[in-house]
CSV table of C-alpha atoms and ligand atoms in Angstrom, one decimal:
chain,number,residue,atom,x,y,z
A,27,MET,CA,-3.8,4.5,26.4
A,28,THR,CA,-5.6,7.5,28.0
A,29,PRO,CA,-4.9,11.2,26.6
A,30,GLU,CA,-3.0,11.6,30.6
A,31,GLU,CA,-1.0,8.4,29.7
A,32,PHE,CA,-0.2,9.5,26.3
A,33,ARG,CA,1.2,12.9,27.6
A,34,SER,CA,3.7,11.5,29.8
A,35,ALA,CA,4.8,8.6,27.4
A,36,ALA,CA,5.0,11.4,24.5
A,37,HIS,CA,7.2,13.4,26.6
A,38,GLU,CA,9.3,10.5,26.7
A,39,LEU,CA,9.8,9.7,23.3
A,40,VAL,CA,10.3,13.2,22.4
A,41,ASP,CA,13.1,13.4,24.8
A,42,TRP,CA,14.3,10.3,22.9
A,43,ILE,CA,14.2,11.6,19.6
A,44,ALA,CA,15.8,14.7,20.9
A,45,ASP,CA,18.5,12.8,22.2
A,46,TYR,CA,19.1,10.7,19.3
A,47,ARG,CA,19.3,13.8,17.1
A,48,ALA,CA,21.6,15.2,19.0
A,49,SER,CA,24.0,12.3,19.0
A,50,VAL,CA,23.3,11.2,15.4
A,51,GLY,CA,26.9,12.6,14.1
A,52,ASP,CA,28.4,10.1,16.4
A,53,ARG,CA,27.3,6.8,15.2
A,54,PRO,CA,28.5,4.8,12.3
A,55,VAL,CA,26.8,6.5,8.9
A,56,ARG,CA,26.1,3.4,7.1
A,57,SER,CA,24.2,0.8,9.2
A,58,GLU,CA,26.6,-2.0,10.0
A,59,VAL,CA,24.1,-4.9,10.9
A,60,ALA,CA,24.0,-8.2,9.0
A,61,PRO,CA,21.0,-9.5,7.0
A,62,GLY,CA,18.5,-11.0,9.5
A,63,TRP,CA,20.3,-9.4,12.7
A,64,VAL,CA,17.3,-6.8,13.3
A,65,ARG,CA,14.8,-9.7,12.8
A,66,GLY,CA,16.5,-11.9,15.1
A,67,GLU,CA,16.5,-9.3,17.8
A,68,LEU,CA,12.8,-8.5,17.5
A,69,ALA,CA,11.3,-11.8,16.7
A,70,GLY,CA,9.4,-13.8,19.3
A,71,PRO,CA,5.9,-14.7,20.1
A,72,PRO,CA,3.3,-11.7,19.5
A,73,PRO,CA,2.9,-9.4,23.0
A,74,GLU,CA,-0.1,-10.8,24.6
A,75,MET,CA,0.3,-8.5,27.6
A,76,PRO,CA,1.6,-4.9,27.5
A,77,VAL,CA,5.2,-4.1,28.8
A,78,GLY,CA,6.5,-0.3,29.4
A,79,LEU,CA,7.5,2.1,27.3
A,80,ASP,CA,11.2,1.8,28.4
A,81,ALA,CA,11.2,-1.5,27.1
A,82,LEU,CA,10.5,-0.2,23.5
A,83,LEU,CA,12.9,2.7,24.1
A,84,THR,CA,15.4,0.4,24.7
A,85,ASP,CA,14.8,-1.7,21.6
A,86,LEU,CA,14.8,1.5,19.4
A,87,SER,CA,18.4,2.4,20.9
A,88,ASP,CA,19.8,-0.9,21.0
A,89,VAL,CA,18.1,-2.6,17.6
A,90,VAL,CA,16.7,0.0,15.4
A,91,VAL,CA,19.1,2.8,15.5
A,92,PRO,CA,22.0,0.6,14.7
A,93,GLY,CA,19.6,-0.9,11.7
A,94,VAL,CA,19.2,2.2,10.0
A,95,THR,CA,21.5,4.5,7.8
A,96,GLN,CA,21.8,7.6,9.7
A,97,THR,CA,20.7,9.9,6.9
A,98,GLN,CA,20.4,13.1,9.3
A,99,SER,CA,24.4,12.6,10.0
A,100,PRO,CA,26.6,15.5,8.9
A,101,GLY,CA,28.3,12.5,7.3
A,102,TYR,CA,25.7,11.0,5.0
A,103,PHE,CA,26.8,12.1,1.4
A,104,ALA,CA,25.0,9.1,-0.1
A,105,TRP,CA,22.0,8.5,-2.4
A,106,PHE,CA,20.4,12.2,-2.2
A,107,PRO,CA,19.8,14.6,0.8
A,108,ALA,CA,17.0,12.6,2.9
A,109,ASN,CA,16.5,15.3,5.2
A,110,ALA,CA,13.9,15.1,8.0
A,111,ALA,CA,13.9,18.7,9.5
A,112,LEU,CA,12.3,18.5,12.9
A,113,GLU,CA,9.8,21.4,12.2
A,114,SER,CA,8.3,19.1,9.7
A,115,VAL,CA,8.9,16.1,12.5
A,116,LEU,CA,6.5,18.2,14.6
A,117,GLY,CA,3.8,18.4,11.8
A,118,ASP,CA,4.1,14.7,11.2
A,119,ILE,CA,3.5,14.0,15.1
A,120,ALA,CA,0.8,16.7,14.9
A,121,ALA,CA,-1.1,14.5,11.9
A,122,SER,CA,-0.9,11.3,13.7
A,123,GLY,CA,-2.1,12.9,16.8
A,124,LEU,CA,-5.1,14.2,14.8
A,125,GLY,CA,-6.0,11.0,13.2
A,126,ALA,CA,-7.9,12.8,10.4
A,127,LEU,CA,-9.4,10.7,7.6
A,128,GLY,CA,-8.8,12.2,4.3
A,129,ILE,CA,-11.0,10.6,2.0
A,130,THR,CA,-13.1,13.3,1.0
A,131,TRP,CA,-13.3,17.0,1.4
A,132,GLN,CA,-16.3,16.5,4.0
A,133,SER,CA,-14.5,14.0,6.0
A,134,ALA,CA,-11.6,16.6,6.9
A,135,PRO,CA,-12.2,20.0,5.3
A,136,ALA,CA,-9.0,21.2,6.7
A,137,LEU,CA,-6.7,18.4,5.5
A,138,THR,CA,-8.1,19.4,1.9
A,139,GLU,CA,-7.7,23.2,2.1
A,140,MET,CA,-4.5,23.1,4.1
A,141,GLU,CA,-3.1,21.0,1.3
A,142,GLU,CA,-4.4,23.7,-1.3
A,143,VAL,CA,-2.7,26.4,0.7
A,144,VAL,CA,0.8,24.8,1.1
A,145,THR,CA,1.1,23.3,-2.7
A,146,ASP,CA,0.1,27.1,-3.4
A,147,TRP,CA,2.9,28.3,-1.2
A,148,LEU,CA,5.2,26.0,-2.7
A,149,ARG,CA,4.4,26.7,-6.4
A,150,GLU,CA,4.9,30.7,-5.6
A,151,LEU,CA,8.2,30.2,-3.5
A,152,CYS,CA,9.8,28.2,-7.0
A,153,GLY,CA,8.3,30.9,-9.2
A,154,LEU,CA,5.6,28.7,-11.1
A,155,SER,CA,2.7,30.4,-12.4
A,156,ASP,CA,-0.5,30.1,-11.2
A,157,GLU,CA,-1.8,28.1,-13.9
A,158,TRP,CA,-0.7,25.0,-12.0
A,159,TYR,CA,-2.7,22.8,-9.4
A,160,GLY,CA,-0.7,21.0,-7.0
A,161,ALA,CA,-1.4,17.8,-4.7
A,162,ILE,CA,1.2,16.0,-2.2
A,163,HIS,CA,1.6,12.3,-3.1
A,164,ASP,CA,3.5,9.7,-1.1
A,165,THR,CA,6.5,9.8,-3.6
A,166,ALA,CA,7.7,10.6,-7.1
A,167,SER,CA,7.4,7.2,-8.3
A,168,THR,CA,3.3,7.5,-7.7
A,169,ALA,CA,3.3,11.1,-9.2
A,170,CYS,CA,5.1,9.7,-12.3
A,171,LEU,CA,2.5,7.0,-12.6
A,172,VAL,CA,-0.3,9.4,-12.0
A,173,ALA,CA,1.0,11.5,-15.0
A,174,MET,CA,1.4,8.4,-17.3
A,175,LEU,CA,-2.1,7.5,-16.4
A,176,VAL,CA,-3.5,10.7,-17.5
A,177,ALA,CA,-1.0,10.9,-20.7
A,178,ARG,CA,-2.2,7.6,-21.9
A,179,GLU,CA,-5.8,8.8,-21.4
A,180,ARG,CA,-5.3,12.1,-23.1
A,181,ALA,CA,-3.6,9.9,-26.1
A,182,THR,CA,-6.4,7.9,-26.6
A,183,ASP,CA,-9.1,10.0,-26.0
A,184,LEU,CA,-10.0,8.4,-22.7
A,185,SER,CA,-9.7,4.7,-23.5
A,186,GLU,CA,-10.5,3.6,-20.2
A,187,ASP,CA,-14.3,4.3,-21.0
A,188,ARG,CA,-14.3,1.8,-24.0
A,189,GLY,CA,-11.5,-1.2,-24.0
A,190,GLY,CA,-8.8,0.5,-22.6
A,191,LEU,CA,-5.0,0.1,-24.2
A,192,GLN,CA,-6.2,-3.5,-25.2
A,193,ALA,CA,-8.6,-1.9,-27.6
A,194,GLU,CA,-6.3,0.6,-29.2
A,195,PRO,CA,-5.7,0.6,-32.7
A,196,ALA,CA,-1.9,1.4,-32.6
A,197,PRO,CA,0.9,1.2,-29.7
A,198,LEU,CA,1.3,4.2,-27.7
A,199,VAL,CA,5.1,5.0,-27.1
A,200,VAL,CA,6.9,6.9,-24.3
A,201,TYR,CA,10.3,8.7,-24.1
A,202,ALA,CA,12.6,9.3,-21.2
A,203,SER,CA,16.4,9.8,-21.0
A,204,THR,CA,18.7,6.9,-20.3
A,205,GLN,CA,19.6,8.7,-17.4
A,206,ALA,CA,16.0,8.7,-16.0
A,207,HIS,CA,15.1,7.1,-13.0
A,208,SER,CA,14.1,3.7,-12.7
A,209,SER,CA,10.6,5.0,-11.1
A,210,VAL,CA,9.9,6.2,-14.8
A,211,SER,CA,10.1,3.0,-16.3
A,212,LYS,CA,8.3,1.2,-13.6
A,213,ALA,CA,5.2,3.9,-14.2
A,214,VAL,CA,5.3,3.2,-17.8
A,215,LEU,CA,5.2,-0.2,-17.4
A,216,LEU,CA,2.3,0.0,-14.6
A,217,ALA,CA,0.6,2.4,-16.9
A,218,GLY,CA,0.3,-0.5,-19.5
A,219,PHE,CA,2.5,1.2,-22.2
A,220,GLY,CA,4.8,-1.9,-22.3
A,221,ARG,CA,8.5,-2.2,-22.2
A,222,ASP,CA,8.7,-2.4,-26.2
A,223,ASN,CA,7.3,1.1,-26.3
A,224,LEU,CA,9.5,2.8,-23.9
A,225,ARG,CA,12.2,4.6,-25.9
A,226,LEU,CA,15.5,5.5,-23.8
A,227,VAL,CA,16.7,8.2,-25.4
A,228,PRO,CA,20.6,8.8,-25.7
A,229,VAL,CA,22.2,11.8,-23.6
A,230,ASP,CA,24.8,14.3,-24.7
A,231,SER,CA,28.1,12.6,-23.5
A,232,VAL,CA,29.3,15.6,-21.4
A,233,THR,CA,26.1,17.0,-19.8
A,234,LEU,CA,24.6,13.7,-19.6
A,235,ALA,CA,20.9,15.4,-20.5
A,236,MET,CA,18.8,14.1,-23.1
A,237,ASP,CA,19.8,14.7,-26.6
A,238,PRO,CA,16.7,16.6,-28.0
A,239,ASP,CA,17.7,15.6,-31.6
A,240,ALA,CA,17.5,11.9,-30.7
A,241,LEU,CA,14.0,12.5,-29.2
A,242,ARG,CA,13.4,14.2,-32.4
A,243,ARG,CA,14.0,11.6,-34.7
A,244,LEU,CA,12.7,8.7,-32.3
A,245,MET,CA,9.3,10.2,-32.3
A,246,ALA,CA,9.3,10.8,-36.2
A,247,GLU,CA,10.4,7.3,-36.5
A,248,ASP,CA,7.6,6.1,-34.5
A,249,ALA,CA,5.0,8.1,-35.6
A,250,ALA,CA,6.3,7.4,-39.4
A,251,ALA,CA,5.8,3.6,-38.5
A,252,GLY,CA,2.0,4.2,-37.3
A,253,ARG,CA,2.9,4.2,-33.5
A,254,ARG,CA,1.6,7.1,-31.3
A,255,PRO,CA,4.1,9.4,-29.4
A,256,ALA,CA,2.2,9.7,-26.0
A,257,ALA,CA,4.4,11.3,-23.3
A,258,VAL,CA,7.8,12.4,-22.8
A,259,VAL,CA,9.6,12.5,-19.4
A,260,ALA,CA,12.1,14.9,-18.8
A,261,SER,CA,14.5,14.5,-15.8
A,262,LEU,CA,15.5,17.7,-14.2
A,263,GLY,CA,18.6,16.8,-11.8
A,264,THR,CA,19.0,12.9,-12.8
A,265,THR,CA,19.7,10.4,-10.0
A,266,GLY,CA,23.2,9.7,-11.1
A,267,THR,CA,24.9,13.1,-11.9
A,268,THR,CA,21.7,15.8,-11.5
A,269,ALA,CA,21.7,16.4,-15.2
A,270,PHE,CA,19.2,18.8,-16.4
A,271,ASP,CA,17.2,17.7,-19.7
A,272,PRO,CA,16.5,20.7,-22.1
A,273,VAL,CA,12.6,20.8,-21.2
A,274,GLU,CA,12.2,24.1,-23.6
A,275,GLU,CA,13.2,22.1,-26.5
A,276,ILE,CA,11.5,18.9,-25.4
A,277,VAL,CA,8.1,20.5,-24.7
A,278,ALA,CA,8.2,21.7,-28.2
A,279,ILE,CA,9.1,18.5,-29.9
A,280,ALA,CA,6.4,16.7,-28.0
A,281,ALA,CA,4.2,19.2,-29.2
A,282,GLU,CA,4.3,18.6,-32.5
A,283,HIS,CA,2.9,15.1,-31.6
A,284,GLY,CA,0.6,16.1,-29.1
A,285,ALA,CA,2.7,14.2,-26.7
A,286,TRP,CA,2.3,15.1,-22.7
A,287,VAL,CA,5.2,16.2,-20.8
A,288,HIS,CA,6.0,15.0,-17.4
A,289,VAL,CA,8.9,16.8,-15.6
A,290,ASP,CA,10.4,14.7,-13.2
A,291,ALA,CA,12.7,16.8,-10.5
A,292,ALA,CA,12.2,14.6,-7.4
A,293,MET,CA,15.7,15.8,-5.9
A,294,ALA,CA,16.1,19.0,-7.8
A,295,GLY,CA,13.1,20.6,-7.4
A,296,SER,CA,14.1,22.0,-3.7
A,297,ALA,CA,16.5,24.6,-6.3
A,298,MET,CA,13.5,26.0,-7.6
A,299,MET,CA,13.4,27.8,-4.5
A,300,LEU,CA,16.4,29.7,-5.3
A,301,PRO,CA,15.6,32.7,-8.1
A,302,GLU,CA,19.1,32.2,-9.3
A,303,CYS,CA,18.8,28.6,-10.1
A,304,ARG,CA,15.6,28.9,-11.9
A,305,TRP,CA,17.2,29.1,-15.3
A,306,LEU,CA,17.9,25.4,-15.0
A,307,PHE,CA,14.2,24.7,-15.0
A,308,ALA,CA,13.6,27.0,-18.0
A,309,GLY,CA,10.6,25.6,-19.8
A,310,VAL,CA,8.6,23.9,-17.3
A,311,GLU,CA,6.0,26.3,-17.4
A,312,GLY,CA,5.2,24.5,-21.0
A,313,ALA,CA,5.2,21.0,-19.4
A,314,ASP,CA,1.7,19.2,-18.5
A,315,SER,CA,2.7,17.9,-15.2
A,316,PHE,CA,5.8,18.5,-12.7
A,317,GLY,CA,6.8,16.7,-9.8
A,318,TRP,CA,9.4,17.4,-7.1
A,319,ASN,CA,10.3,16.1,-3.5
A,320,PRO,CA,10.2,18.2,-0.4
A,321,HIS,CA,11.0,15.1,1.2
A,322,LYS,CA,14.4,15.1,-0.3
A,323,TRP,CA,16.9,18.2,-0.4
A,324,MET,CA,14.2,20.7,1.2
A,325,GLY,CA,13.9,18.5,4.1
A,326,THR,CA,10.4,17.8,4.8
A,327,ILE,CA,10.2,14.5,6.4
A,328,LEU,CA,9.3,11.6,4.0
A,329,ASP,CA,6.9,11.0,2.4
A,330,CYS,CA,6.1,14.3,0.7
A,331,SER,CA,6.2,14.7,-2.8
A,332,LEU,CA,4.4,17.1,-5.0
A,333,LEU,CA,2.5,16.9,-8.2
A,334,TYR,CA,1.4,19.9,-10.3
A,335,VAL,CA,-0.9,19.6,-13.3
A,336,ARG,CA,-2.1,22.5,-15.4
A,337,ASP,CA,-5.1,20.4,-16.8
A,338,VAL,CA,-6.9,19.3,-13.8
A,339,GLN,CA,-10.2,18.7,-15.4
A,340,MET,CA,-8.3,16.1,-17.3
A,341,LEU,CA,-6.6,14.5,-14.3
A,342,VAL,CA,-10.0,14.4,-12.4
A,343,ARG,CA,-11.9,12.8,-15.4
A,344,VAL,CA,-9.3,10.1,-15.5
A,345,LEU,CA,-9.0,9.4,-11.9
A,346,SER,CA,-12.4,10.1,-9.9
A,347,THR,CA,-14.9,7.7,-8.4
A,348,ASN,CA,-18.2,8.7,-7.1
A,349,PRO,CA,-19.4,6.3,-4.8
A,350,SER,CA,-22.8,7.1,-3.1
A,351,TYR,CA,-21.6,7.1,0.3
A,352,LEU,CA,-18.7,9.7,-0.3
A,353,ARG,CA,-21.0,12.1,-1.8
A,354,SER,CA,-22.1,15.3,-0.1
A,355,ALA,CA,-23.8,18.7,-0.5
A,356,SER,CA,-20.5,20.3,-1.0
A,357,ASP,CA,-19.3,18.1,-3.9
A,358,GLY,CA,-19.7,20.8,-6.5
A,359,GLU,CA,-17.6,23.9,-4.6
A,360,VAL,CA,-14.7,21.7,-3.2
A,361,THR,CA,-11.3,20.0,-4.0
A,362,GLN,CA,-11.8,16.0,-3.9
A,363,PHE,CA,-8.2,15.0,-3.7
A,364,LYS,CA,-9.1,11.1,-3.8
A,365,ASP,CA,-9.8,12.6,-7.6
A,366,TRP,CA,-6.5,13.5,-7.8
A,367,GLY,CA,-4.4,10.4,-7.4
A,368,ILE,CA,-4.6,6.7,-6.5
A,369,PRO,CA,-5.6,6.0,-2.9
A,370,LEU,CA,-8.5,7.0,-1.4
A,371,GLY,CA,-7.5,7.2,1.8
A,372,ARG,CA,-5.1,10.4,2.6
A,373,ARG,CA,-2.8,11.3,5.6
A,374,PHE,CA,-2.7,15.0,6.8
A,375,ARG,CA,0.7,15.3,4.8
A,376,SER,CA,0.4,19.2,4.3
A,377,LEU,CA,0.8,19.5,7.9
A,378,LYS,CA,4.5,18.6,7.8
A,379,LEU,CA,5.0,21.3,5.1
A,380,TRP,CA,2.8,23.7,7.1
A,381,PHE,CA,5.0,23.3,10.2
A,382,HIS,CA,8.1,23.4,8.4
A,383,LEU,CA,7.6,26.4,6.1
A,384,ARG,CA,6.0,28.3,9.3
A,385,LEU,CA,8.5,27.4,12.2
A,386,ALA,CA,11.7,27.5,10.0
A,387,GLY,CA,10.6,29.9,7.2
A,388,ALA,CA,11.2,29.7,3.5
A,389,ASP,CA,14.4,32.2,4.1
A,390,SER,CA,16.3,29.8,6.3
A,391,ILE,CA,15.6,26.9,3.9
A,392,ARG,CA,16.9,29.1,0.9
A,393,ASP,CA,20.2,29.6,3.1
A,394,ARG,CA,20.7,26.3,3.6
A,395,LEU,CA,20.3,25.3,0.1
A,396,ARG,CA,22.9,28.0,-0.9
A,397,ARG,CA,25.3,26.8,1.5
A,398,ASP,CA,24.9,23.3,0.1
A,399,LEU,CA,25.6,24.6,-3.5
A,400,ALA,CA,28.7,26.5,-2.3
A,401,HIS,CA,29.9,23.3,-0.4
A,402,ALA,CA,29.7,21.4,-3.8
A,403,GLN,CA,31.4,24.0,-5.6
A,404,TRP,CA,34.2,24.1,-3.2
A,405,LEU,CA,34.8,20.4,-3.4
A,406,ALA,CA,34.6,20.3,-7.2
A,407,GLY,CA,37.5,22.9,-7.1
A,408,GLN,CA,39.3,20.6,-4.7
A,409,VAL,CA,38.8,17.6,-6.9
A,410,ALA,CA,39.7,19.3,-10.1
A,411,ALA,CA,42.8,21.0,-8.9
A,412,GLN,CA,44.4,17.1,-8.1
A,413,PRO,CA,45.9,15.7,-11.0
A,414,ASP,CA,44.8,12.0,-10.4
A,415,TRP,CA,41.3,13.1,-9.9
A,416,GLU,CA,38.3,13.9,-12.3
A,417,VAL,CA,35.1,15.8,-11.7
A,418,CYS,CA,33.4,13.4,-14.4
A,419,ALA,CA,30.0,15.3,-14.9
A,420,PRO,CA,28.7,19.2,-14.6
A,421,VAL,CA,28.2,20.3,-11.0
A,422,PRO,CA,24.8,22.4,-11.3
A,423,LEU,CA,23.7,21.5,-7.6
A,424,GLN,CA,24.8,19.6,-4.9
A,425,THR,CA,26.0,16.3,-6.2
A,426,VAL,CA,29.8,15.9,-7.1
A,427,CYS,CA,30.5,12.9,-9.2
A,428,VAL,CA,34.2,11.9,-9.1
A,429,ARG,CA,36.7,9.5,-10.3
A,430,HIS,CA,40.3,8.6,-8.7
A,431,VAL,CA,42.4,7.9,-11.9
A,432,PRO,CA,46.0,6.8,-11.3
A,433,ASP,CA,48.4,6.2,-14.0
A,434,GLY,CA,48.7,2.4,-14.6
A,435,MET,CA,45.1,1.1,-14.5
A,436,ASP,CA,43.1,-0.1,-17.5
A,437,ASP,CA,39.4,0.9,-17.8
A,438,ALA,CA,38.2,-2.4,-16.0
A,439,ALA,CA,40.8,-1.8,-13.0
A,440,LEU,CA,39.6,1.9,-13.0
A,441,ASP,CA,35.9,0.8,-12.5
A,442,ARG,CA,36.8,-1.9,-9.7
A,443,HIS,CA,39.1,0.9,-7.9
A,444,GLN,CA,35.7,3.6,-7.6
A,445,GLN,CA,33.8,0.7,-6.1
A,446,GLU,CA,36.7,-0.3,-3.7
A,447,TRP,CA,37.8,3.1,-2.5
A,448,ALA,CA,33.9,4.0,-1.9
A,449,GLU,CA,33.3,0.9,0.2
A,450,ARG,CA,36.6,1.8,2.3
A,451,VAL,CA,35.3,5.0,2.7
A,452,ASN,CA,31.7,3.6,3.8
A,453,ALA,CA,33.3,0.5,6.1
A,454,THR,CA,35.2,3.7,8.3
A,455,GLY,CA,31.6,4.9,9.3
A,456,ARG,CA,32.7,8.3,9.1
A,457,ALA,CA,31.0,9.1,6.1
A,458,PHE,CA,28.6,7.2,3.1
A,459,VAL,CA,28.9,7.6,-0.4
A,460,THR,CA,27.3,6.0,-3.3
A,461,PRO,CA,29.2,4.4,-6.4
A,462,ALA,CA,27.2,4.4,-9.6
A,463,LEU,CA,27.4,3.3,-13.0
A,464,VAL,CA,26.8,5.9,-15.4
A,465,GLU,CA,26.6,5.8,-19.1
A,466,GLY,CA,28.9,2.5,-18.8
A,467,ARG,CA,31.6,3.7,-16.1
A,468,TRP,CA,31.7,3.7,-12.5
A,469,LEU,CA,32.0,6.9,-10.4
A,470,VAL,CA,31.7,7.9,-7.0
A,471,ARG,CA,28.6,10.4,-6.2
A,472,LEU,CA,29.3,12.8,-3.0
A,473,SER,CA,25.8,14.0,-2.4
A,474,ILE,CA,26.0,17.0,-0.4
A,475,GLY,CA,22.8,18.4,1.3
A,476,ALA,CA,22.3,16.5,5.0
A,477,GLU,CA,20.8,19.3,7.0
A,478,ALA,CA,23.8,18.8,9.5
A,479,THR,CA,26.7,18.9,6.9
A,480,GLU,CA,28.9,22.0,7.5
A,481,ARG,CA,32.3,23.0,5.6
A,482,ALA,CA,34.6,21.1,8.1
A,483,ASP,CA,32.5,17.7,7.4
A,484,VAL,CA,32.7,18.2,3.5
A,485,LYS,CA,36.7,18.9,4.2
A,486,ALA,CA,36.8,15.7,6.3
A,487,LEU,CA,35.0,13.7,3.6
A,488,TRP,CA,37.5,15.0,0.8
A,489,ALA,CA,40.4,13.9,3.1
A,490,LEU,CA,38.7,10.6,3.7
A,491,CYS,CA,38.3,10.1,-0.2
A,492,ARG,CA,41.9,10.9,-1.0
A,493,GLU,CA,43.0,8.7,1.9
A,494,SER,CA,40.9,5.7,1.0
A,495,ALA,CA,41.6,5.7,-2.9
A,496,GLY,CA,45.3,5.5,-1.9
A,497,ASP,CA,45.8,8.8,-3.3
A,498,GLY,CA,49.9,9.5,-3.0
A,499,ALA,CA,49.8,13.1,-2.5
A,500,VAL,CA,47.7,12.9,0.9
A,501,LEU,CA,49.4,9.9,1.9
A,502,GLY,CA,52.6,11.8,1.8
B,24,LIG,C1,15.4,12.0,-10.5
B,24,LIG,C2,14.5,11.1,-9.3
B,24,LIG,N1,13.1,10.6,-9.9
B,24,LIG,C3,12.5,9.9,-9.0
B,24,LIG,C4,13.1,9.4,-8.1
B,24,LIG,C5,12.4,8.5,-7.0
B,24,LIG,O1,11.7,9.2,-5.8
B,24,LIG,P1,10.9,8.3,-5.1
B,24,LIG,O2,11.6,7.7,-3.9
B,24,LIG,O3,10.1,9.5,-4.1
B,24,LIG,O4,9.7,7.6,-5.4
B,24,LIG,C6,14.1,9.8,-7.6
B,24,LIG,C7,15.1,9.1,-6.2
B,24,LIG,O5,15.9,9.3,-5.9
B,24,LIG,C8,14.9,10.4,-8.4
B,24,LIG,O6,16.1,10.9,-8.0
């Protein structure tokens, strides 16, 4: 494809994207395709001869669009906000167009230095001190794995230089709450600690945040038994209910054992942009690493996950490689992000943050986050005011966890009822919500925060929930 052919095709594609985004609210929010349908529509012999762009756009419209959840729809209340602000889409397109190769500073100085600029901007926008150094990873799962690798090496005084974990005299133990995201256990397993050495710390029954006394007890028991507490992962904004672990206390308890503290604020980190929400993150400054995803609520298109660490020397010591063909005369003066994470080659991810922040402005992003917080408080108020409904967890941010609890159902029937009415909501195509099992009970998570969601959409969701649950009052 020549640049001129690209110009014309790209205009058509951008028109297609704009039309799609303009009409996204008219489509069923949850994909309704059956397993295998998309594959069946697209399969066939590999293309030997070129086809026109029209054929691809038709397939995008007719096969691909029905085959995705409409996360940009105002009716999307599932999992977590998965916004893809169009400002950031432009940055992603620019990154693809440039085709830069991010393997060392030398291979694309702008890729490295823009990443330093935008991670500093976000650090400042979140009110973090300048003791933190940030890099962009693909996901919070990877960021947590990196944190666990560095925690392991700090606890073993660089066992990687010797026999690794296999030669350590005592097991290393990692702690996270029962509400921590599954990616935390995955990171712990991948970093070689082993499932036997992962303690899931009980949570407070009301706040669903880690119980610091239980953490203290478990760490002391392990230490007394000759095991070595190596790391604690504190969750700020748990996946189930957006609970906030008490980081300040966790940092103090971990310090008694010299354990690394990683803070996982994948979804909730966006709220740190709001000064009035920062109290929820009190204590973060004392942690060793802190990760959050602009690709969730803040709205920079996936994949865009930030990992900040304080001790960059340690990070680089654990992760650096230095083959001859990657060396250059500037090595001593520049940042080499290949030494801050797992992959060698990096995409120019900072461009999407740079476009998003510059074209939208942080102020408008903060306004949107505040709008969503107000929606959640409004919805929680409506739910709490109905006799047969419960708000079943605190609502510090944008997620409202609810249960419909009509008289005459036992626990098992109530659990089934939550899953059934959520399914009825989702089957309408007008909204998409997520049932979840939290501490042994089923509830329904209403996760507000799609960029397009306005108060009218939240009101419509509430009416739909009541109707789908067979709430007598709304059915009249
Ligand atoms: C608290 C928390 N941590 C980690 C993750 C994993 O995020 P990612 O998909 O970026 O790996 C999630 C995703 O929902 C999450 O809610």
